[in-house]
Amino acid sequence: MKRVIAWVVVAAAAAVGLLLLRAELMTVDVPQPEGSYTDVVVAVEIREDEAEREEMIRGLVSTCRLLVNADVAEDSFTVVEDSFTKVEEGAVFAFRLRPGLDEFDQRELKGCLRDTRVQHLLADVRLLETVTPADGTTDR
Amino acid sequence: MKKLSWLLAVVALIASGTYLFVYIYRWEWHRALLVGLLFVATLVGLCSALVLRRLGKLEERVLSLAPDRRPDGALERLRAAPAETRPFRWLSPDALDRTHIFIPVLLGGGFVVSGIAWLIETAAGNSARAGVEQQLAADLQAIAFPATSLVPTDAELLAGGDDFADDASLRVLLGPAATRALR
């Protein structure tokens, strides 16, 4: 009897987990106001030649932005300084995406950037912020 | 050691299952795929180990329940039994209509036919060789080199020089090659 109860509990937990996961992963399209944009800052670690760092992260960004239907704003891809964390120089990049991403797209983009898509490249998302100029609010 | 293996397998199963959900929740699909593979492999290994353990227990129970009815002395009975030796069983009359007689007959037939062929070849070679050699010698005779030399030597040319060019006796001595050269 105890074994049956244990199996029922495990099955119920798995079913609830799957339902919650399904609810979380549902694709919901929240329209963003005109002129909104999303700023992204990522810290990058690579196991290749340092000269290829920017090329590799650019490749990853160009792949991930297709998932959320957004474009990298022209000349927005820059190397930024990070004096707060122990990251080597030239390893933190910032770029801007247009149009701005809603909450679900932000989650998808963050997962794509942090995933192991590119071999020998690990990216950590430091900032992912959507700015809507109309009311000046930000959506992190 | 066995308990430690079970513990490690269960921990790996729970951890990989948890991370599978976490990575899917974070939209990190590549990591989720890798952890999912690990989860499935651990699950299959664990289930196989459970089934094997259950089978082992069943086998032990069956062996413990069954009485040991096997009599002793198998070696003595083997030695006491008459040994049956029947060499060339395919030649026995009751086996002649079977197909396994075919292979020895085929092998023996091939041996006999090969011997006959060797005899025919040897006889034909010995009888034909003398006539063939005679014919070949006659053919070669027609194209053989002449017995005398084709060109005169320096001594013959010197001997048949200006002063003795018309000497018939000297021409006989020098031979046809020197005579042709002097002309």
PDB file of N, CA and C in Angstrom, chain B residues 92-178:
ATOM      1  N   SER B  92      28.613 -47.039 -44.773  1.00  0.00           N
ATOM      2  CA  SER B  92      27.737 -48.126 -44.349  1.00  0.00           C
ATOM      3  C   SER B  92      26.532 -48.218 -45.300  1.00  0.00           C
ATOM      4  N   PRO B  93      26.044 -49.408 -45.537  1.00  0.00           N
ATOM      5  CA  PRO B  93      24.982 -49.590 -46.561  1.00  0.00           C
ATOM      6  C   PRO B  93      23.729 -48.766 -46.277  1.00  0.00           C
ATOM      7  N   ASP B  94      23.372 -48.589 -44.993  1.00  0.00           N
ATOM      8  CA  ASP B  94      22.139 -47.865 -44.720  1.00  0.00           C
ATOM      9  C   ASP B  94      22.289 -46.360 -44.947  1.00  0.00           C
ATOM     10  N   ALA B  95      23.538 -45.893 -45.215  1.00  0.00           N
ATOM     11  CA  ALA B  95      23.731 -44.454 -45.421  1.00  0.00           C
ATOM     12  C   ALA B  95      24.022 -44.101 -46.867  1.00  0.00           C
ATOM     13  N   LEU B  96      23.985 -45.085 -47.749  1.00  0.00           N
ATOM     14  CA  LEU B  96      24.362 -44.819 -49.139  1.00  0.00           C
ATOM     15  C   LEU B  96      23.348 -43.943 -49.863  1.00  0.00           C
ATOM     16  N   ASP B  97      22.111 -43.984 -49.424  1.00  0.00           N
ATOM     17  CA  ASP B  97      21.111 -43.169 -50.107  1.00  0.00           C
ATOM     18  C   ASP B  97      20.993 -41.773 -49.502  1.00  0.00           C
ATOM     19  N   ARG B  98      21.889 -41.453 -48.569  1.00  0.00           N
ATOM     20  CA  ARG B  98      21.832 -40.126 -47.954  1.00  0.00           C
ATOM     21  C   ARG B  98      22.702 -39.148 -48.740  1.00  0.00           C
ATOM     22  N   THR B  99      22.488 -37.910 -48.536  1.00  0.00           N
ATOM     23  CA  THR B  99      23.231 -36.903 -49.303  1.00  0.00           C
ATOM     24  C   THR B  99      24.667 -36.741 -48.806  1.00  0.00           C
ATOM     25  N   HIS B 100      24.952 -37.133 -47.563  1.00  0.00           N
ATOM     26  CA  HIS B 100      26.315 -36.897 -47.091  1.00  0.00           C
ATOM     27  C   HIS B 100      27.321 -37.834 -47.727  1.00  0.00           C
ATOM     28  N   ILE B 101      26.881 -38.835 -48.511  1.00  0.00           N
ATOM     29  CA  ILE B 101      27.820 -39.663 -49.251  1.00  0.00           C
ATOM     30  C   ILE B 101      28.377 -38.901 -50.450  1.00  0.00           C
ATOM     31  N   PHE B 102      27.711 -37.840 -50.813  1.00  0.00           N
ATOM     32  CA  PHE B 102      28.056 -37.119 -52.036  1.00  0.00           C
ATOM     33  C   PHE B 102      29.461 -36.505 -51.969  1.00  0.00           C
ATOM     34  N   ILE B 103      29.790 -35.927 -50.841  1.00  0.00           N
ATOM     35  CA  ILE B 103      31.064 -35.196 -50.738  1.00  0.00           C
ATOM     36  C   ILE B 103      32.267 -36.135 -50.834  1.00  0.00           C
ATOM     37  N   PRO B 104      32.324 -37.253 -50.081  1.00  0.00           N
ATOM     38  CA  PRO B 104      33.468 -38.164 -50.250  1.00  0.00           C
ATOM     39  C   PRO B 104      33.558 -38.727 -51.661  1.00  0.00           C
ATOM     40  N   VAL B 105      32.414 -39.035 -52.262  1.00  0.00           N
ATOM     41  CA  VAL B 105      32.442 -39.550 -53.638  1.00  0.00           C
ATOM     42  C   VAL B 105      32.977 -38.494 -54.590  1.00  0.00           C
ATOM     43  N   LEU B 106      32.553 -37.254 -54.375  1.00  0.00           N
ATOM     44  CA  LEU B 106      33.019 -36.161 -55.232  1.00  0.00           C
ATOM     45  C   LEU B 106      34.526 -35.974 -55.089  1.00  0.00           C
ATOM     46  N   LEU B 107      35.013 -36.027 -53.836  1.00  0.00           N
ATOM     47  CA  LEU B 107      36.455 -35.869 -53.615  1.00  0.00           C
ATOM     48  C   LEU B 107      37.241 -37.002 -54.269  1.00  0.00           C
ATOM     49  N   GLY B 108      36.778 -38.248 -54.084  1.00  0.00           N
ATOM     50  CA  GLY B 108      37.466 -39.387 -54.676  1.00  0.00           C
ATOM     51  C   GLY B 108      37.426 -39.336 -56.191  1.00  0.00           C
ATOM     52  N   GLY B 109      36.265 -38.966 -56.735  1.00  0.00           N
ATOM     53  CA  GLY B 109      36.144 -38.855 -58.188  1.00  0.00           C
ATOM     54  C   GLY B 109      37.088 -37.821 -58.755  1.00  0.00           C
ATOM     55  N   GLY B 110      37.223 -36.700 -58.068  1.00  0.00           N
ATOM     56  CA  GLY B 110      38.146 -35.654 -58.516  1.00  0.00           C
ATOM     57  C   GLY B 110      39.580 -36.129 -58.510  1.00  0.00           C
ATOM     58  N   PHE B 111      39.948 -36.935 -57.502  1.00  0.00           N
ATOM     59  CA  PHE B 111      41.305 -37.459 -57.425  1.00  0.00           C
ATOM     60  C   PHE B 111      41.594 -38.404 -58.594  1.00  0.00           C
ATOM     61  N   VAL B 112      40.656 -39.274 -58.890  1.00  0.00           N
ATOM     62  CA  VAL B 112      40.841 -40.241 -59.979  1.00  0.00           C
ATOM     63  C   VAL B 112      40.917 -39.520 -61.330  1.00  0.00           C
ATOM     64  N   VAL B 113      40.027 -38.563 -61.541  1.00  0.00           N
ATOM     65  CA  VAL B 113      40.025 -37.837 -62.818  1.00  0.00           C
ATOM     66  C   VAL B 113      41.322 -37.050 -62.986  1.00  0.00           C
ATOM     67  N   SER B 114      41.835 -36.481 -61.895  1.00  0.00           N
ATOM     68  CA  SER B 114      43.099 -35.747 -61.978  1.00  0.00           C
ATOM     69  C   SER B 114      44.249 -36.678 -62.374  1.00  0.00           C
ATOM     70  N   GLY B 115      44.279 -37.904 -61.830  1.00  0.00           N
ATOM     71  CA  GLY B 115      45.324 -38.873 -62.183  1.00  0.00           C
ATOM     72  C   GLY B 115      45.260 -39.246 -63.650  1.00  0.00           C
ATOM     73  N   ILE B 116      44.062 -39.481 -64.144  1.00  0.00           N
ATOM     74  CA  ILE B 116      43.913 -39.845 -65.563  1.00  0.00           C
ATOM     75  C   ILE B 116      44.384 -38.698 -66.458  1.00  0.00           C
ATOM     76  N   ALA B 117      44.022 -37.475 -66.094  1.00  0.00           N
ATOM     77  CA  ALA B 117      44.432 -36.318 -66.891  1.00  0.00           C
ATOM     78  C   ALA B 117      45.952 -36.165 -66.899  1.00  0.00           C
ATOM     79  N   TRP B 118      46.583 -36.445 -65.759  1.00  0.00           N
ATOM     80  CA  TRP B 118      48.059 -36.340 -65.690  1.00  0.00           C
ATOM     81  C   TRP B 118      48.701 -37.387 -66.609  1.00  0.00           C
ATOM     82  N   LEU B 119      48.161 -38.591 -66.636  1.00  0.00           N
ATOM     83  CA  LEU B 119      48.704 -39.644 -67.496  1.00  0.00           C
ATOM     84  C   LEU B 119      48.583 -39.255 -68.969  1.00  0.00           C
ATOM     85  N   ILE B 120      47.432 -38.731 -69.359  1.00  0.00           N
ATOM     86  CA  ILE B 120      47.215 -38.356 -70.760  1.00  0.00           C
ATOM     87  C   ILE B 120      48.171 -37.246 -71.164  1.00  0.00           C
ATOM     88  N   GLU B 121      48.343 -36.277 -70.295  1.00  0.00           N
ATOM     89  CA  GLU B 121      49.229 -35.153 -70.610  1.00  0.00           C
ATOM     90  C   GLU B 121      50.679 -35.615 -70.759  1.00  0.00           C
ATOM     91  N   THR B 122      51.104 -36.506 -69.887  1.00  0.00           N
ATOM     92  CA  THR B 122      52.484 -37.000 -69.952  1.00  0.00           C
ATOM     93  C   THR B 122      52.732 -37.780 -71.251  1.00  0.00           C
ATOM     94  N   ALA B 123      51.781 -38.674 -71.598  1.00  0.00           N
ATOM     95  CA  ALA B 123      51.945 -39.472 -72.818  1.00  0.00           C
ATOM     96  C   ALA B 123      51.942 -38.580 -74.057  1.00  0.00           C
ATOM     97  N   ALA B 124      51.041 -37.619 -74.095  1.00  0.00           N
ATOM     98  CA  ALA B 124      50.965 -36.736 -75.261  1.00  0.00           C
ATOM     99  C   ALA B 124      52.233 -35.907 -75.394  1.00  0.00           C
ATOM    100  N   GLY B 125      52.776 -35.428 -74.295  1.00  0.00           N
ATOM    101  CA  GLY B 125      53.999 -34.624 -74.343  1.00  0.00           C
ATOM    102  C   GLY B 125      55.175 -35.428 -74.844  1.00  0.00           C
ATOM    103  N   ASN B 126      55.323 -36.677 -74.386  1.00  0.00           N
ATOM    104  CA  ASN B 126      56.446 -37.507 -74.804  1.00  0.00           C
ATOM    105  C   ASN B 126      56.374 -37.871 -76.281  1.00  0.00           C
ATOM    106  N   SER B 127      55.177 -38.149 -76.785  1.00  0.00           N
ATOM    107  CA  SER B 127      55.050 -38.578 -78.186  1.00  0.00           C
ATOM    108  C   SER B 127      55.188 -37.398 -79.147  1.00  0.00           C
ATOM    109  N   ALA B 128      54.755 -36.232 -78.768  1.00  0.00           N
ATOM    110  CA  ALA B 128      54.736 -35.103 -79.686  1.00  0.00           C
ATOM    111  C   ALA B 128      56.040 -34.343 -79.701  1.00  0.00           C
ATOM    112  N   ARG B 129      56.844 -34.457 -78.676  1.00  0.00           N
ATOM    113  CA  ARG B 129      58.008 -33.598 -78.558  1.00  0.00           C
ATOM    114  C   ARG B 129      59.034 -33.845 -79.668  1.00  0.00           C
ATOM    115  N   ALA B 130      59.308 -35.122 -80.028  1.00  0.00           N
ATOM    116  CA  ALA B 130      60.338 -35.432 -81.025  1.00  0.00           C
ATOM    117  C   ALA B 130      59.999 -34.809 -82.377  1.00  0.00           C
ATOM    118  N   GLY B 131      58.754 -34.991 -82.835  1.00  0.00           N
ATOM    119  CA  GLY B 131      58.359 -34.432 -84.133  1.00  0.00           C
ATOM    120  C   GLY B 131      58.377 -32.920 -84.138  1.00  0.00           C
ATOM    121  N   VAL B 132      57.942 -32.323 -83.067  1.00  0.00           N
ATOM    122  CA  VAL B 132      57.921 -30.867 -82.991  1.00  0.00           C
ATOM    123  C   VAL B 132      59.324 -30.306 -83.039  1.00  0.00           C
ATOM    124  N   GLU B 133      60.257 -30.946 -82.377  1.00  0.00           N
ATOM    125  CA  GLU B 133      61.637 -30.450 -82.357  1.00  0.00           C
ATOM    126  C   GLU B 133      62.267 -30.550 -83.746  1.00  0.00           C
ATOM    127  N   GLN B 134      61.979 -31.636 -84.468  1.00  0.00           N
ATOM    128  CA  GLN B 134      62.529 -31.777 -85.816  1.00  0.00           C
ATOM    129  C   GLN B 134      62.015 -30.687 -86.743  1.00  0.00           C
ATOM    130  N   GLN B 135      60.719 -30.432 -86.685  1.00  0.00           N
ATOM    131  CA  GLN B 135      60.135 -29.404 -87.535  1.00  0.00           C
ATOM    132  C   GLN B 135      60.725 -28.038 -87.226  1.00  0.00           C
ATOM    133  N   LEU B 136      60.930 -27.771 -85.944  1.00  0.00           N
ATOM    134  CA  LEU B 136      61.477 -26.478 -85.529  1.00  0.00           C
ATOM    135  C   LEU B 136      62.917 -26.309 -86.015  1.00  0.00           C
ATOM    136  N   ALA B 137      63.716 -27.384 -85.952  1.00  0.00           N
ATOM    137  CA  ALA B 137      65.099 -27.315 -86.423  1.00  0.00           C
ATOM    138  C   ALA B 137      65.156 -27.034 -87.916  1.00  0.00           C
ATOM    139  N   ALA B 138      64.247 -27.684 -88.682  1.00  0.00           N
ATOM    140  CA  ALA B 138      64.216 -27.454 -90.133  1.00  0.00           C
ATOM    141  C   ALA B 138      63.853 -26.004 -90.446  1.00  0.00           C
ATOM    142  N   ASP B 139      62.906 -25.453 -89.702  1.00  0.00           N
ATOM    143  CA  ASP B 139      62.516 -24.055 -89.928  1.00  0.00           C
ATOM    144  C   ASP B 139      63.650 -23.095 -89.587  1.00  0.00           C
ATOM    145  N   LEU B 140      64.384 -23.402 -88.529  1.00  0.00           N
ATOM    146  CA  LEU B 140      65.478 -22.512 -88.114  1.00  0.00           C
ATOM    147  C   LEU B 140      66.661 -22.583 -89.070  1.00  0.00           C
ATOM    148  N   GLN B 141      66.816 -23.697 -89.744  1.00  0.00           N
ATOM    149  CA  GLN B 141      67.944 -23.858 -90.646  1.00  0.00           C
ATOM    150  C   GLN B 141      67.889 -22.834 -91.790  1.00  0.00           C
ATOM    151  N   ALA B 142      66.675 -22.510 -92.224  1.00  0.00           N
ATOM    152  CA  ALA B 142      66.522 -21.585 -93.352  1.00  0.00           C
ATOM    153  C   ALA B 142      66.995 -20.180 -93.008  1.00  0.00           C
ATOM    154  N   ILE B 143      66.901 -19.823 -91.779  1.00  0.00           N
ATOM    155  CA  ILE B 143      67.291 -18.458 -91.401  1.00  0.00           C
ATOM    156  C   ILE B 143      68.577 -18.428 -90.592  1.00  0.00           C
ATOM    157  N   ALA B 144      69.342 -19.513 -90.623  1.00  0.00           N
ATOM    158  CA  ALA B 144      70.579 -19.561 -89.836  1.00  0.00           C
ATOM    159  C   ALA B 144      71.657 -18.694 -90.486  1.00  0.00           C
ATOM    160  N   PHE B 145      72.636 -18.220 -89.731  1.00  0.00           N
ATOM    161  CA  PHE B 145      73.770 -17.449 -90.253  1.00  0.00           C
ATOM    162  C   PHE B 145      74.641 -18.337 -91.135  1.00  0.00           C
ATOM    163  N   PRO B 146      75.330 -17.756 -92.157  1.00  0.00           N
ATOM    164  CA  PRO B 146      76.244 -18.573 -92.985  1.00  0.00           C
ATOM    165  C   PRO B 146      77.462 -19.021 -92.174  1.00  0.00           C
ATOM    166  N   ALA B 147      78.079 -20.070 -92.655  1.00  0.00           N
ATOM    167  CA  ALA B 147      79.233 -20.625 -91.927  1.00  0.00           C
ATOM    168  C   ALA B 147      80.414 -19.679 -91.993  1.00  0.00           C
ATOM    169  N   THR B 148      80.593 -18.969 -93.141  1.00  0.00           N
ATOM    170  CA  THR B 148      81.697 -18.011 -93.242  1.00  0.00           C
ATOM    171  C   THR B 148      81.267 -16.661 -92.689  1.00  0.00           C
ATOM    172  N   SER B 149      82.263 -15.821 -92.390  1.00  0.00           N
ATOM    173  CA  SER B 149      81.945 -14.524 -91.808  1.00  0.00           C
ATOM    174  C   SER B 149      81.336 -13.603 -92.860  1.00  0.00           C
ATOM    175  N   LEU B 150      80.501 -12.663 -92.436  1.00  0.00           N
ATOM    176  CA  LEU B 150      79.827 -11.766 -93.355  1.00  0.00           C
ATOM    177  C   LEU B 150      80.732 -10.623 -93.803  1.00  0.00           C
ATOM    178  N   VAL B 151      81.680 -10.212 -93.001  1.00  0.00           N
ATOM    179  CA  VAL B 151      82.605  -9.113 -93.357  1.00  0.00           C
ATOM    180  C   VAL B 151      84.040  -9.619 -93.231  1.00  0.00           C
ATOM    181  N   PRO B 152      84.949  -9.142 -94.103  1.00  0.00           N
ATOM    182  CA  PRO B 152      86.359  -9.588 -94.001  1.00  0.00           C
ATOM    183  C   PRO B 152      87.056  -8.934 -92.824  1.00  0.00           C
ATOM    184  N   THR B 153      88.069  -9.614 -92.325  1.00  0.00           N
ATOM    185  CA  THR B 153      88.858  -9.060 -91.233  1.00  0.00           C
ATOM    186  C   THR B 153      89.878  -8.074 -91.807  1.00  0.00           C
ATOM    187  N   ASP B 154      90.539  -7.329 -90.911  1.00  0.00           N
ATOM    188  CA  ASP B 154      91.551  -6.352 -91.332  1.00  0.00           C
ATOM    189  C   ASP B 154      92.717  -7.043 -92.058  1.00  0.00           C
ATOM    190  N   ALA B 155      93.060  -8.231 -91.586  1.00  0.00           N
ATOM    191  CA  ALA B 155      94.179  -8.965 -92.220  1.00  0.00           C
ATOM    192  C   ALA B 155      93.832  -9.371 -93.644  1.00  0.00           C
ATOM    193  N   GLU B 156      92.567  -9.823 -93.851  1.00  0.00           N
ATOM    194  CA  GLU B 156      92.165 -10.234 -95.196  1.00  0.00           C
ATOM    195  C   GLU B 156      92.133  -9.031 -96.135  1.00  0.00           C
ATOM    196  N   LEU B 157      91.670  -7.896 -95.647  1.00  0.00           N
ATOM    197  CA  LEU B 157      91.660  -6.707 -96.495  1.00  0.00           C
ATOM    198  C   LEU B 157      93.073  -6.280 -96.883  1.00  0.00           C
ATOM    199  N   LEU B 158      93.978  -6.391 -95.919  1.00  0.00           N
ATOM    200  CA  LEU B 158      95.366  -6.016 -96.196  1.00  0.00           C
ATOM    201  C   LEU B 158      96.019  -6.971 -97.220  1.00  0.00           C
ATOM    202  N   ALA B 159      95.659  -8.256 -97.081  1.00  0.00           N
ATOM    203  CA  ALA B 159      96.248  -9.242 -97.996  1.00  0.00           C
ATOM    204  C   ALA B 159      95.735  -9.078 -99.426  1.00  0.00           C
ATOM    205  N   GLY B 160      94.497  -8.662 -99.586  1.00  0.00           N
ATOM    206  CA  GLY B 160      93.928  -8.484-100.916  1.00  0.00           C
ATOM    207  C   GLY B 160      94.074  -7.060-101.416  1.00  0.00           C
ATOM    208  N   GLY B 161      95.138  -6.423-101.018  1.00  0.00           N
ATOM    209  CA  GLY B 161      95.331  -5.013-101.344  1.00  0.00           C
ATOM    210  C   GLY B 161      95.668  -4.808-102.838  1.00  0.00           C
ATOM    211  N   ASP B 162      96.278  -3.680-103.097  1.00  0.00           N
ATOM    212  CA  ASP B 162      96.470  -3.259-104.486  1.00  0.00           C
ATOM    213  C   ASP B 162      97.312  -4.236-105.315  1.00  0.00           C
ATOM    214  N   ASP B 163      98.401  -4.692-104.716  1.00  0.00           N
ATOM    215  CA  ASP B 163      99.322  -5.520-105.508  1.00  0.00           C
ATOM    216  C   ASP B 163      98.772  -6.904-105.804  1.00  0.00           C
ATOM    217  N   PHE B 164      97.893  -7.385-104.959  1.00  0.00           N
ATOM    218  CA  PHE B 164      97.413  -8.769-105.162  1.00  0.00           C
ATOM    219  C   PHE B 164      95.927  -8.826-105.450  1.00  0.00           C
ATOM    220  N   ALA B 165      95.371  -7.749-105.991  1.00  0.00           N
ATOM    221  CA  ALA B 165      93.920  -7.705-106.204  1.00  0.00           C
ATOM    222  C   ALA B 165      93.478  -8.701-107.289  1.00  0.00           C
ATOM    223  N   ASP B 166      94.318  -8.997-108.212  1.00  0.00           N
ATOM    224  CA  ASP B 166      93.902  -9.892-109.300  1.00  0.00           C
ATOM    225  C   ASP B 166      94.416 -11.320-109.135  1.00  0.00           C
ATOM    226  N   ASP B 167      94.911 -11.618-107.970  1.00  0.00           N
ATOM    227  CA  ASP B 167      95.463 -12.964-107.747  1.00  0.00           C
ATOM    228  C   ASP B 167      94.336 -13.932-107.417  1.00  0.00           C
ATOM    229  N   ALA B 168      94.041 -14.865-108.355  1.00  0.00           N
ATOM    230  CA  ALA B 168      92.926 -15.800-108.166  1.00  0.00           C
ATOM    231  C   ALA B 168      93.191 -16.763-107.029  1.00  0.00           C
ATOM    232  N   SER B 169      94.437 -17.146-106.873  1.00  0.00           N
ATOM    233  CA  SER B 169      94.756 -18.110-105.809  1.00  0.00           C
ATOM    234  C   SER B 169      94.522 -17.492-104.435  1.00  0.00           C
ATOM    235  N   LEU B 170      94.855 -16.232-104.340  1.00  0.00           N
ATOM    236  CA  LEU B 170      94.643 -15.553-103.050  1.00  0.00           C
ATOM    237  C   LEU B 170      93.147 -15.429-102.723  1.00  0.00           C
ATOM    238  N   ARG B 171      92.356 -15.225-103.747  1.00  0.00           N
ATOM    239  CA  ARG B 171      90.905 -15.128-103.500  1.00  0.00           C
ATOM    240  C   ARG B 171      90.350 -16.442-102.952  1.00  0.00           C
ATOM    241  N   VAL B 172      90.847 -17.519-103.488  1.00  0.00           N
ATOM    242  CA  VAL B 172      90.408 -18.824-102.984  1.00  0.00           C
ATOM    243  C   VAL B 172      90.763 -18.959-101.521  1.00  0.00           C
ATOM    244  N   LEU B 173      91.932 -18.491-101.150  1.00  0.00           N
ATOM    245  CA  LEU B 173      92.371 -18.592 -99.751  1.00  0.00           C
ATOM    246  C   LEU B 173      91.550 -17.672 -98.820  1.00  0.00           C
ATOM    247  N   LEU B 174      91.237 -16.457 -99.336  1.00  0.00           N
ATOM    248  CA  LEU B 174      90.552 -15.496 -98.450  1.00  0.00           C
ATOM    249  C   LEU B 174      89.070 -15.822 -98.247  1.00  0.00           C
ATOM    250  N   GLY B 175      88.447 -16.464 -99.251  1.00  0.00           N
ATOM    251  CA  GLY B 175      87.040 -16.808 -99.070  1.00  0.00           C
ATOM    252  C   GLY B 175      86.128 -15.762 -99.685  1.00  0.00           C
ATOM    253  N   PRO B 176      84.833 -16.056 -99.694  1.00  0.00           N
ATOM    254  CA  PRO B 176      83.870 -15.178-100.383  1.00  0.00           C
ATOM    255  C   PRO B 176      83.715 -13.791 -99.772  1.00  0.00           C
ATOM    256  N   ALA B 177      83.798 -13.657 -98.408  1.00  0.00           N
ATOM    257  CA  ALA B 177      83.578 -12.342 -97.789  1.00  0.00           C
ATOM    258  C   ALA B 177      84.626 -11.349 -98.239  1.00  0.00           C
ATOM    259  N   ALA B 178      85.895 -11.793 -98.273  1.00  0.00           N
ATOM    260  CA  ALA B 178      86.966 -10.889 -98.674  1.00  0.00           C
ATOM    261  C   ALA B 178      86.889 -10.577-100.159  1.00  0.00           C
TER     262      ALA B 178
END
